[in-house]
CSV table of C-alpha atoms in Angstrom, one decimal:
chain,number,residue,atom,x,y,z
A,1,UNK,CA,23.4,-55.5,62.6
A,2,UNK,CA,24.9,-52.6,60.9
A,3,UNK,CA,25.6,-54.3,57.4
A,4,UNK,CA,21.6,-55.1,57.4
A,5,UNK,CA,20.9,-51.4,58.2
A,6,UNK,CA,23.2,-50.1,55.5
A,7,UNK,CA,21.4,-52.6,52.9
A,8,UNK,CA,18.7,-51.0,53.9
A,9,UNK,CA,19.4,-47.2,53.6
A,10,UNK,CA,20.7,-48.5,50.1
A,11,UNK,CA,17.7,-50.0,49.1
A,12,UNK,CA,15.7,-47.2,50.5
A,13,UNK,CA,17.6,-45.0,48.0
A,14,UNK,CA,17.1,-46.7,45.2
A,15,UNK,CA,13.2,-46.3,45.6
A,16,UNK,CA,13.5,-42.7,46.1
A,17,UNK,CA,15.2,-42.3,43.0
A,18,UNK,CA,13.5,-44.6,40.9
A,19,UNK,CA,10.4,-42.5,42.0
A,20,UNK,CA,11.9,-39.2,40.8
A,21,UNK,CA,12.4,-40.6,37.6
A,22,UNK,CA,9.2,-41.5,37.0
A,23,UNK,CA,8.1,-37.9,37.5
A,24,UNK,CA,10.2,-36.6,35.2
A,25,UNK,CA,7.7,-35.4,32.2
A,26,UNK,CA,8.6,-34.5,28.3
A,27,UNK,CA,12.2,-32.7,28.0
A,28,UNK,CA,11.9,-29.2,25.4
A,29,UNK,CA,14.5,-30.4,23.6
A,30,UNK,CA,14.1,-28.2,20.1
A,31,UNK,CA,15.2,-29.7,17.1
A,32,UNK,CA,15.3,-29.2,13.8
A,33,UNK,CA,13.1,-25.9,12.2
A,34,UNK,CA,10.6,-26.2,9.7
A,35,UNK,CA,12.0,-25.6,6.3
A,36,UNK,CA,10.1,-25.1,3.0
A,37,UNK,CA,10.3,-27.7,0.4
A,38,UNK,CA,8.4,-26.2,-2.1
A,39,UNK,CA,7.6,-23.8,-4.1
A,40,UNK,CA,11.0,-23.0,-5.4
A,41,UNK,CA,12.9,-20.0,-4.3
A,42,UNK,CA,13.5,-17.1,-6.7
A,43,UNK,CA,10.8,-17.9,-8.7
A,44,UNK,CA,8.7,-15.3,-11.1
A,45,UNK,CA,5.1,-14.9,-10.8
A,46,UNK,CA,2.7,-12.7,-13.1
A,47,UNK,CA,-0.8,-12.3,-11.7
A,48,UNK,CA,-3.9,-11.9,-13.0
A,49,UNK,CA,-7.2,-10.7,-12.1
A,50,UNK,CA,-8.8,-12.9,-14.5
A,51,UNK,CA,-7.1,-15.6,-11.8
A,52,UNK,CA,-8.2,-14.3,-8.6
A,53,UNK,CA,-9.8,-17.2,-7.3
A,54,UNK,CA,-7.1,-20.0,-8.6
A,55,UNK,CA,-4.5,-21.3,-6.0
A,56,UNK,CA,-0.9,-18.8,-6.1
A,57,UNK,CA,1.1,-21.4,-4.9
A,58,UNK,CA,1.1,-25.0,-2.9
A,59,UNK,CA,3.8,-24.1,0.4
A,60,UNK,CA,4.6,-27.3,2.0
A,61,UNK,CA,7.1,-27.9,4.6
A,62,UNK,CA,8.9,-30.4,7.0
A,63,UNK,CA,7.7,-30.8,10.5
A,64,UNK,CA,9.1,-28.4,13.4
A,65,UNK,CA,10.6,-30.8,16.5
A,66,UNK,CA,10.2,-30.5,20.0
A,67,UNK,CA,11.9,-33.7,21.6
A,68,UNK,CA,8.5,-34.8,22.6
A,69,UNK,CA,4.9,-35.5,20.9
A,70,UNK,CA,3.1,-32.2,19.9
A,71,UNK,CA,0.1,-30.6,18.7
A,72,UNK,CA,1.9,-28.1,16.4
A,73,UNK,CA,0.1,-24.8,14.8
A,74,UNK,CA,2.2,-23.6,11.1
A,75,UNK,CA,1.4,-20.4,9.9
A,76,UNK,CA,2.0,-19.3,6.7
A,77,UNK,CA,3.2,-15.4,6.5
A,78,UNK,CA,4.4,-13.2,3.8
A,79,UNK,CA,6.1,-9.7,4.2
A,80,UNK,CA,7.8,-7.4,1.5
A,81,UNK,CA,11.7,-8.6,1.5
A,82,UNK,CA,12.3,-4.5,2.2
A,83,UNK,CA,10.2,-4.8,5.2
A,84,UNK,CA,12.2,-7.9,7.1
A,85,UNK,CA,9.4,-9.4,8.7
A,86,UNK,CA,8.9,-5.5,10.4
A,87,UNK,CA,4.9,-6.1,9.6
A,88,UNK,CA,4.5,-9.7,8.1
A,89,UNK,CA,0.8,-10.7,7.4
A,90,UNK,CA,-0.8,-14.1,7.9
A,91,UNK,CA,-2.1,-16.3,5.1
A,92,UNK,CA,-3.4,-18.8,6.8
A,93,UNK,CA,-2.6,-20.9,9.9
A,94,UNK,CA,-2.9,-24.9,9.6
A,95,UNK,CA,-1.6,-28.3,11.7
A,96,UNK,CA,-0.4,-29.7,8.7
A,97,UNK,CA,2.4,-29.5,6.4
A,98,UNK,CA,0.9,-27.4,3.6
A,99,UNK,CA,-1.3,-24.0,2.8
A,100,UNK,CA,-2.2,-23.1,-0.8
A,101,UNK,CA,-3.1,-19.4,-0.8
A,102,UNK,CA,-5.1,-17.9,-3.7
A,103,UNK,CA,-3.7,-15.2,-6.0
A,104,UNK,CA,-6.7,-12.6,-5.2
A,105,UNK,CA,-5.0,-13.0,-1.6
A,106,UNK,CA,-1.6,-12.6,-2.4
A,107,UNK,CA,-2.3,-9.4,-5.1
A,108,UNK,CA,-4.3,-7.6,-1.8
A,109,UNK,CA,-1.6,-8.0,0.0
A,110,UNK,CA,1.0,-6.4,-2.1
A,111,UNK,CA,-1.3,-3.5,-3.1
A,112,UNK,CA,-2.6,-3.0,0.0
A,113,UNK,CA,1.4,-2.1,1.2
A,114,UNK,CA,1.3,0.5,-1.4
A,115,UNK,CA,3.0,-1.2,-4.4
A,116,UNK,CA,1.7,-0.1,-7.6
A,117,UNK,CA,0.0,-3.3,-10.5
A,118,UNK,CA,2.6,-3.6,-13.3
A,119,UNK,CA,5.6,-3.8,-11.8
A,120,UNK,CA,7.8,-6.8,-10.2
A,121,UNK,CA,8.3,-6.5,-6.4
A,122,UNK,CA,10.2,-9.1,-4.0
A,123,UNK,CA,8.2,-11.1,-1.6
A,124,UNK,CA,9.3,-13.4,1.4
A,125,UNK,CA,7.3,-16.0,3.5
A,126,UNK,CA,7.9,-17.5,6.6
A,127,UNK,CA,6.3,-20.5,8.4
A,128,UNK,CA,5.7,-19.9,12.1
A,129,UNK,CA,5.4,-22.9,14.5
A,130,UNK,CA,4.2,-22.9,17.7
A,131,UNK,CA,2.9,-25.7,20.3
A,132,UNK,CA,1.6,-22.8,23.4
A,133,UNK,CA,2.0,-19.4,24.6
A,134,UNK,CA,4.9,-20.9,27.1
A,135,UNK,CA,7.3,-22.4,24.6
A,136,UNK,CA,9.0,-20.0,22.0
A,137,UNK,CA,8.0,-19.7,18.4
A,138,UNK,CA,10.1,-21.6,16.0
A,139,UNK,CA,10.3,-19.9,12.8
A,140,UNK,CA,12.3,-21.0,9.3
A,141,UNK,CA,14.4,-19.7,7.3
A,142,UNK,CA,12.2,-17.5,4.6
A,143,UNK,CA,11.6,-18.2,1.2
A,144,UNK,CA,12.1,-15.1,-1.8
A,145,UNK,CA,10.0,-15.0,-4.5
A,146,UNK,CA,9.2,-12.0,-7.1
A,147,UNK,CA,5.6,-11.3,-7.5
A,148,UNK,CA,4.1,-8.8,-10.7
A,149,UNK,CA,0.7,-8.2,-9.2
A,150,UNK,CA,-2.2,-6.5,-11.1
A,151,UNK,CA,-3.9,-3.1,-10.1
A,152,UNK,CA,-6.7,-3.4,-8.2
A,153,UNK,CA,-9.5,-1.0,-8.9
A,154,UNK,CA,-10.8,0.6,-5.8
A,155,UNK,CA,-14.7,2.8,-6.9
A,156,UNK,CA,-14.2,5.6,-5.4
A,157,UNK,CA,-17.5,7.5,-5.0
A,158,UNK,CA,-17.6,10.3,-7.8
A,159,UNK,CA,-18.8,13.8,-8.4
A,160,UNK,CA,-18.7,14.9,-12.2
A,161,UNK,CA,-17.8,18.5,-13.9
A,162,UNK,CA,-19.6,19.1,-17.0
A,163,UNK,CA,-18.4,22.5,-18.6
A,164,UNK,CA,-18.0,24.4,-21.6
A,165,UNK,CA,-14.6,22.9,-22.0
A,166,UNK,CA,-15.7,19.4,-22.0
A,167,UNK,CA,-19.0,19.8,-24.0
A,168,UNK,CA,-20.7,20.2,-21.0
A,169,UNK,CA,-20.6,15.9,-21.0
A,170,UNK,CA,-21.8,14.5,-17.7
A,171,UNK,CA,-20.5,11.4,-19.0
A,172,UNK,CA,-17.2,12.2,-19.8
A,173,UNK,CA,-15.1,10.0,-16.7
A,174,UNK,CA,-12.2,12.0,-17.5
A,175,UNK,CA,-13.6,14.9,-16.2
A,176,UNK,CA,-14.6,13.7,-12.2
A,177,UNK,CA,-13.3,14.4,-8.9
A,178,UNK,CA,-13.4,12.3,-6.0
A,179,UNK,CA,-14.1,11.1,-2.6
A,180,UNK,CA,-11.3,9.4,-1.3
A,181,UNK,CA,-12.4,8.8,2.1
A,182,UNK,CA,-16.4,8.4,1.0
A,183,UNK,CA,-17.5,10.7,3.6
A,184,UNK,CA,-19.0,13.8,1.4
A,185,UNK,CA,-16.4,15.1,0.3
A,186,UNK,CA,-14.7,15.7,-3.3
A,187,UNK,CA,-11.3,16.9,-4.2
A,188,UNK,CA,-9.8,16.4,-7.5
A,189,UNK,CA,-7.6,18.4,-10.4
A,190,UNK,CA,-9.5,19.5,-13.3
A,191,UNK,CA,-7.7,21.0,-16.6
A,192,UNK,CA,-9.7,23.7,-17.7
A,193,UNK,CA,-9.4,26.6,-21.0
A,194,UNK,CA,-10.1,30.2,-20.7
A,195,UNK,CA,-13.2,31.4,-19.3
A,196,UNK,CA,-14.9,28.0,-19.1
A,197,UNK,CA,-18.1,27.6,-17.2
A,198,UNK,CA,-19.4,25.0,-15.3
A,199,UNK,CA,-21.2,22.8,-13.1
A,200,UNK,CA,-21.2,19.4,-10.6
A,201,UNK,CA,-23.7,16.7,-11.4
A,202,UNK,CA,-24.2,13.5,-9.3
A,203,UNK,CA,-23.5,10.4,-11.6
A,204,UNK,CA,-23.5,10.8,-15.3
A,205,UNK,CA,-26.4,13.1,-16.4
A,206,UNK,CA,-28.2,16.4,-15.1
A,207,UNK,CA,-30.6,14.7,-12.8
A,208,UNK,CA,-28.9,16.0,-10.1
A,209,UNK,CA,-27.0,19.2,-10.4
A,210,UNK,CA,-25.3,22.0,-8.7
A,211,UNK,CA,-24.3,25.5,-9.5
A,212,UNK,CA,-23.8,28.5,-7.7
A,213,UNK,CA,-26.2,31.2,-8.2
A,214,UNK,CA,-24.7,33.7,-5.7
A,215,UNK,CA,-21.0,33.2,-7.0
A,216,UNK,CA,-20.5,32.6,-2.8
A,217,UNK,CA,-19.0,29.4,-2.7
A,218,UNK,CA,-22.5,27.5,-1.8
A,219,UNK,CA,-24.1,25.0,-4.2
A,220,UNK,CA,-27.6,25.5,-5.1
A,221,UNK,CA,-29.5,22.8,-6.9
A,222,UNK,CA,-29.9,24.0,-11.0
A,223,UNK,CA,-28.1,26.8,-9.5
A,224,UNK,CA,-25.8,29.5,-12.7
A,225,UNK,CA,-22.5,27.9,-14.0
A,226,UNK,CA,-19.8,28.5,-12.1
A,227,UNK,CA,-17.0,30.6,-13.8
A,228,UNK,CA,-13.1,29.7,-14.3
A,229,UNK,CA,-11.9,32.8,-16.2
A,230,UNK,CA,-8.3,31.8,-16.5
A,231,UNK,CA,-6.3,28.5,-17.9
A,232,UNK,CA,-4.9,26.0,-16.2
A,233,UNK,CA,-5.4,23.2,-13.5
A,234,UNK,CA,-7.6,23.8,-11.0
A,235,UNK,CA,-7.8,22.2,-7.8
A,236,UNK,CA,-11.7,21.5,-7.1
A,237,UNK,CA,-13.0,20.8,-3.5
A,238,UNK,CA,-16.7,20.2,-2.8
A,239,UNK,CA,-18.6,18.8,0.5
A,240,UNK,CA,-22.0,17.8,-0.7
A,241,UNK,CA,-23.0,17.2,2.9
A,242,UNK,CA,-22.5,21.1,3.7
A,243,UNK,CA,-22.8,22.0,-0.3
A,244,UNK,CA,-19.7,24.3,0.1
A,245,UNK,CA,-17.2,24.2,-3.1
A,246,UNK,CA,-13.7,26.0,-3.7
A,247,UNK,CA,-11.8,26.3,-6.6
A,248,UNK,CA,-8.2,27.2,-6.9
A,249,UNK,CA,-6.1,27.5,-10.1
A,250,UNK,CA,-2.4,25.8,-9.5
A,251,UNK,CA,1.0,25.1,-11.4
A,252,UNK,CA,3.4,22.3,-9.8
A,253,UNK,CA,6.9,22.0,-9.4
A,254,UNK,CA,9.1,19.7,-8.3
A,255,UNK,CA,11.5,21.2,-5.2
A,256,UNK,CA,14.6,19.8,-2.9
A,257,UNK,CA,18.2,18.9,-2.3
A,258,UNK,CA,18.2,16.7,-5.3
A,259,UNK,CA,17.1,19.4,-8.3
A,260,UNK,CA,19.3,21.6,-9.7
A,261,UNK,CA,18.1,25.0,-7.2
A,262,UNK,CA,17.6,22.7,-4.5
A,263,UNK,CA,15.5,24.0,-1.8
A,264,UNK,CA,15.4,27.6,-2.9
A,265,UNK,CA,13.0,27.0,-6.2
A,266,UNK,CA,10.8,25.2,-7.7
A,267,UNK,CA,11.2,23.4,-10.9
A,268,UNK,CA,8.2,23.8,-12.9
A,269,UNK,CA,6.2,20.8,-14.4
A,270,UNK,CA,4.7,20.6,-17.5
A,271,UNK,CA,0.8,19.5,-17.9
A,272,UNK,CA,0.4,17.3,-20.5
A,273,UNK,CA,-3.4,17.0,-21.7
A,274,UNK,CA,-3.2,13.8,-23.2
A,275,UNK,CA,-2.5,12.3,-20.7
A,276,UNK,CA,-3.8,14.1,-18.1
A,277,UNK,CA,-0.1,14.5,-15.9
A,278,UNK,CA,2.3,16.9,-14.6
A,279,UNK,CA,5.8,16.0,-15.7
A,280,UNK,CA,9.2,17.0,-16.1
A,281,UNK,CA,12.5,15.5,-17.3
A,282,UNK,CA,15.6,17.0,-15.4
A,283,UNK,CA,18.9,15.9,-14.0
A,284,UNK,CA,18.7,14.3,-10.1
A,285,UNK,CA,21.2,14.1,-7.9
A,286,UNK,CA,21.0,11.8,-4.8
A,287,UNK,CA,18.8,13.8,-1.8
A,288,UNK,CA,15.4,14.6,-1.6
A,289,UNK,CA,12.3,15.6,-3.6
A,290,UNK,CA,9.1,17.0,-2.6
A,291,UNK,CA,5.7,18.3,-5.2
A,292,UNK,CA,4.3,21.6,-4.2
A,293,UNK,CA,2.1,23.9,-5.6
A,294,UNK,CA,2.3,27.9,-7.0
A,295,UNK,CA,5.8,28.3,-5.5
A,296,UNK,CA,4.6,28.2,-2.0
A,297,UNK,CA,4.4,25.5,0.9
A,298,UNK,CA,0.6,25.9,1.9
A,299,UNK,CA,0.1,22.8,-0.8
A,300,UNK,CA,3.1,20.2,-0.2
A,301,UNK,CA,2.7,16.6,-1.6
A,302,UNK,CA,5.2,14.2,0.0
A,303,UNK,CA,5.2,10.3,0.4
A,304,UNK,CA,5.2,8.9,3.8
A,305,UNK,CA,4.9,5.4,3.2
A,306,UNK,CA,7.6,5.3,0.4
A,307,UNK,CA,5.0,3.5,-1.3
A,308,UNK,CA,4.3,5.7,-4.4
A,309,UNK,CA,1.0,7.6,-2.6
A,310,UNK,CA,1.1,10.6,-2.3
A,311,UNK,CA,0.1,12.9,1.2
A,312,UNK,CA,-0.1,16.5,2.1
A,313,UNK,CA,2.5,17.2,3.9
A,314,UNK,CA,4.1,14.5,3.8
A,315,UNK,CA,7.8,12.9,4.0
A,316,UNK,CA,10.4,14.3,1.5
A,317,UNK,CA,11.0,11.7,-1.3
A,318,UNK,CA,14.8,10.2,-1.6
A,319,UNK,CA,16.9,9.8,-4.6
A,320,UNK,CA,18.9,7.4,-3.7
A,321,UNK,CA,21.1,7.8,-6.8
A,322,UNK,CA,22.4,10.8,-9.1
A,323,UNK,CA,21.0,10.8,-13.2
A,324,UNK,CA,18.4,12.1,-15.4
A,325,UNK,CA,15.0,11.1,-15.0
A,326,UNK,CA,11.5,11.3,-15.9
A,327,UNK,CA,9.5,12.5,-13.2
A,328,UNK,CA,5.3,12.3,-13.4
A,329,UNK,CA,2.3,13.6,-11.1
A,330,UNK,CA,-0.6,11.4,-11.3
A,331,UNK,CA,-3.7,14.2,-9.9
A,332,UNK,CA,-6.3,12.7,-12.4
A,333,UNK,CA,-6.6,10.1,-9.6
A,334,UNK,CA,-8.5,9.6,-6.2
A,335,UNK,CA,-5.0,8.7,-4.5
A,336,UNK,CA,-2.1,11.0,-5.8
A,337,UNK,CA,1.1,9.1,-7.3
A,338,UNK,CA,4.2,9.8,-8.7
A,339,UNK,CA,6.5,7.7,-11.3
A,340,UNK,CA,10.3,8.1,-10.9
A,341,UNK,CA,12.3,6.9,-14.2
A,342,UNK,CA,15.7,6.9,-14.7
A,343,UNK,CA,16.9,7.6,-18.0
């Protein structure tokens, strides 16, 4: 009796296990990552806007493994190499093993993290895989490339400056200021000679224009020429919404730990007519740099992105090493910029 009640209890066993393994579902057992197999790292592109719409690469890549049978999602993202993935952007998100992004998309990208046409920057993408919100993101290894995108041209709105030391030429574009922000409101730097005169016109001819018959700092349609009795470059500002203007004649320096008085004085900049820039060629040393105006901090111009733009106020410059170099101030522009050189 008792050998047929421990055959029993075996064979009852063996059911009960043989019934928890067939509960058991798909085992997370992650594998292998995705990895790129094309395009090939370190490689040199040159864009073109001519070559917006044409395809800037074909990314493909191996498949991501779970241990089990998955719906997987890849997404393609790119990030400046400086940047480490800190802000990546997404190119496009597919469940296959390629994405071809165009070059308009790509050249957005770059300019749109402040990085000025012209000029060679490195890039990194990533492929993301993920199966659902429960089960961690696989990500590969990224992929370098350098990228030379082209400047894209943002229209600012723009408020013209005929004078008597332009030919009064409502046409002339070198002779504008702008609204950055295109809410009404103008600001721009305008080189003008002794005891010029002169007005704002909306778009290029005297359809619409403004003086100031008062001399009070309101606009009045066909209103008198507004006088600039001294030389030099004058910062402009004009709300058309309130029709309010100021004028203010400045000189620029260049000021900080890196120039030779370091933060004591400035270190004048020259204005250079041709081309319409401040610049200066002086010996650095590693520190910091800031642009101000008439000797004085009530007009700062720092760079808070790092990105070349320039901000009121904003974050001191670094020079990361000691030399001589070329520097430039770019005020002939909707969005201030500055060009370091080392020579």
């Amino acid at each position: 009796m008792l050998r047929k009640y421990l055959v029993f209890c075996l064979f009852l066993s063996l059911i009960v296990f043989s019934c928890k393994d067939e509960e058991v579902g798909p085992i997370l057992n992650i594998g292998a990552s995705p990895e790129f197999t094309a395009p090939t790292a370190n490689a040199s592109y040159i864009l073109k806007e001519a070559d917006a719409l044409k395809n800037f690469a074909t990314f493909t890549w191996t498949a991501a493994e779970y241990g089990f049978q998955a719906g997987v999602n890849y997404t393609l993202e790119m990030a400046l190499t400086a940047e480490k993935f800190k802000e990546p952007v997404a190119l496009g998100s597919v469940n296959a093993l390629t994405l071809i992004p165009t070059i308009g998309k790509i050249n957005s990208i770059i300019i749109a993290k402040g990085k000025p046409g012209g000029e060679p920057v490195s890039v990194e993408f990533r492929i993301a895989a993920t199966v659902n919100p429960d089960i961690p993101t696989i990500y590969s290894k990224s992929l370098v490339v350098n990228v030379t995108p082209y400047e894209s041209v943002i229209e600012y709105p723009k408020l013209q400056v005929p004078g008597s030391y332009q030919g009064w030429n409502p046409a002339d574009q070198k002779t504008v200021i702008f609204s950055a922000k295109s809410d009404g409101k103008f600001e721009g730097f305008v080189f003008m000679k002794p005891n010029t005169e002169y007005k704002y016109t909306v778009g290029p001819s005297w359809d619409l224009n403004y003086g100031d018959d008062g001399a009070d700092g309101s606009l009045d349609k066909n209103g008198a020429n507004i006088t600039a009795p001294a030389e030099g470059l004058y910062k402009l500002n004009v709300n058309i919404n309130s029709l309010k203007h100021e004028k203010l004649r400045t000189s620029w320096g260049l000021i900080g730990s890196s120039t030779p008085k370091g933060w004591d004085s400035d270190q004048d900049l020259i204005y250079d007519e041709t081309t319409n820039t401040l610049k200066i060629t002086l010996n650095l040393k590693a520190g910091e740099i800031k642009f101000r105006a008439n000797d004085d901090w009530g007009i700062n111009l720092g760079d808070d992105g790092a990105n070349r733009s320039l901000e009121y106020g904003g974050a001191n410059i670094a020079i990361a090493t000691e030399g001589k170099y070329s520097v430039e101030l770019f005020l002939n522009r909707a969005i201030y910029t500055y060009k370091l050189t080392k020579i």
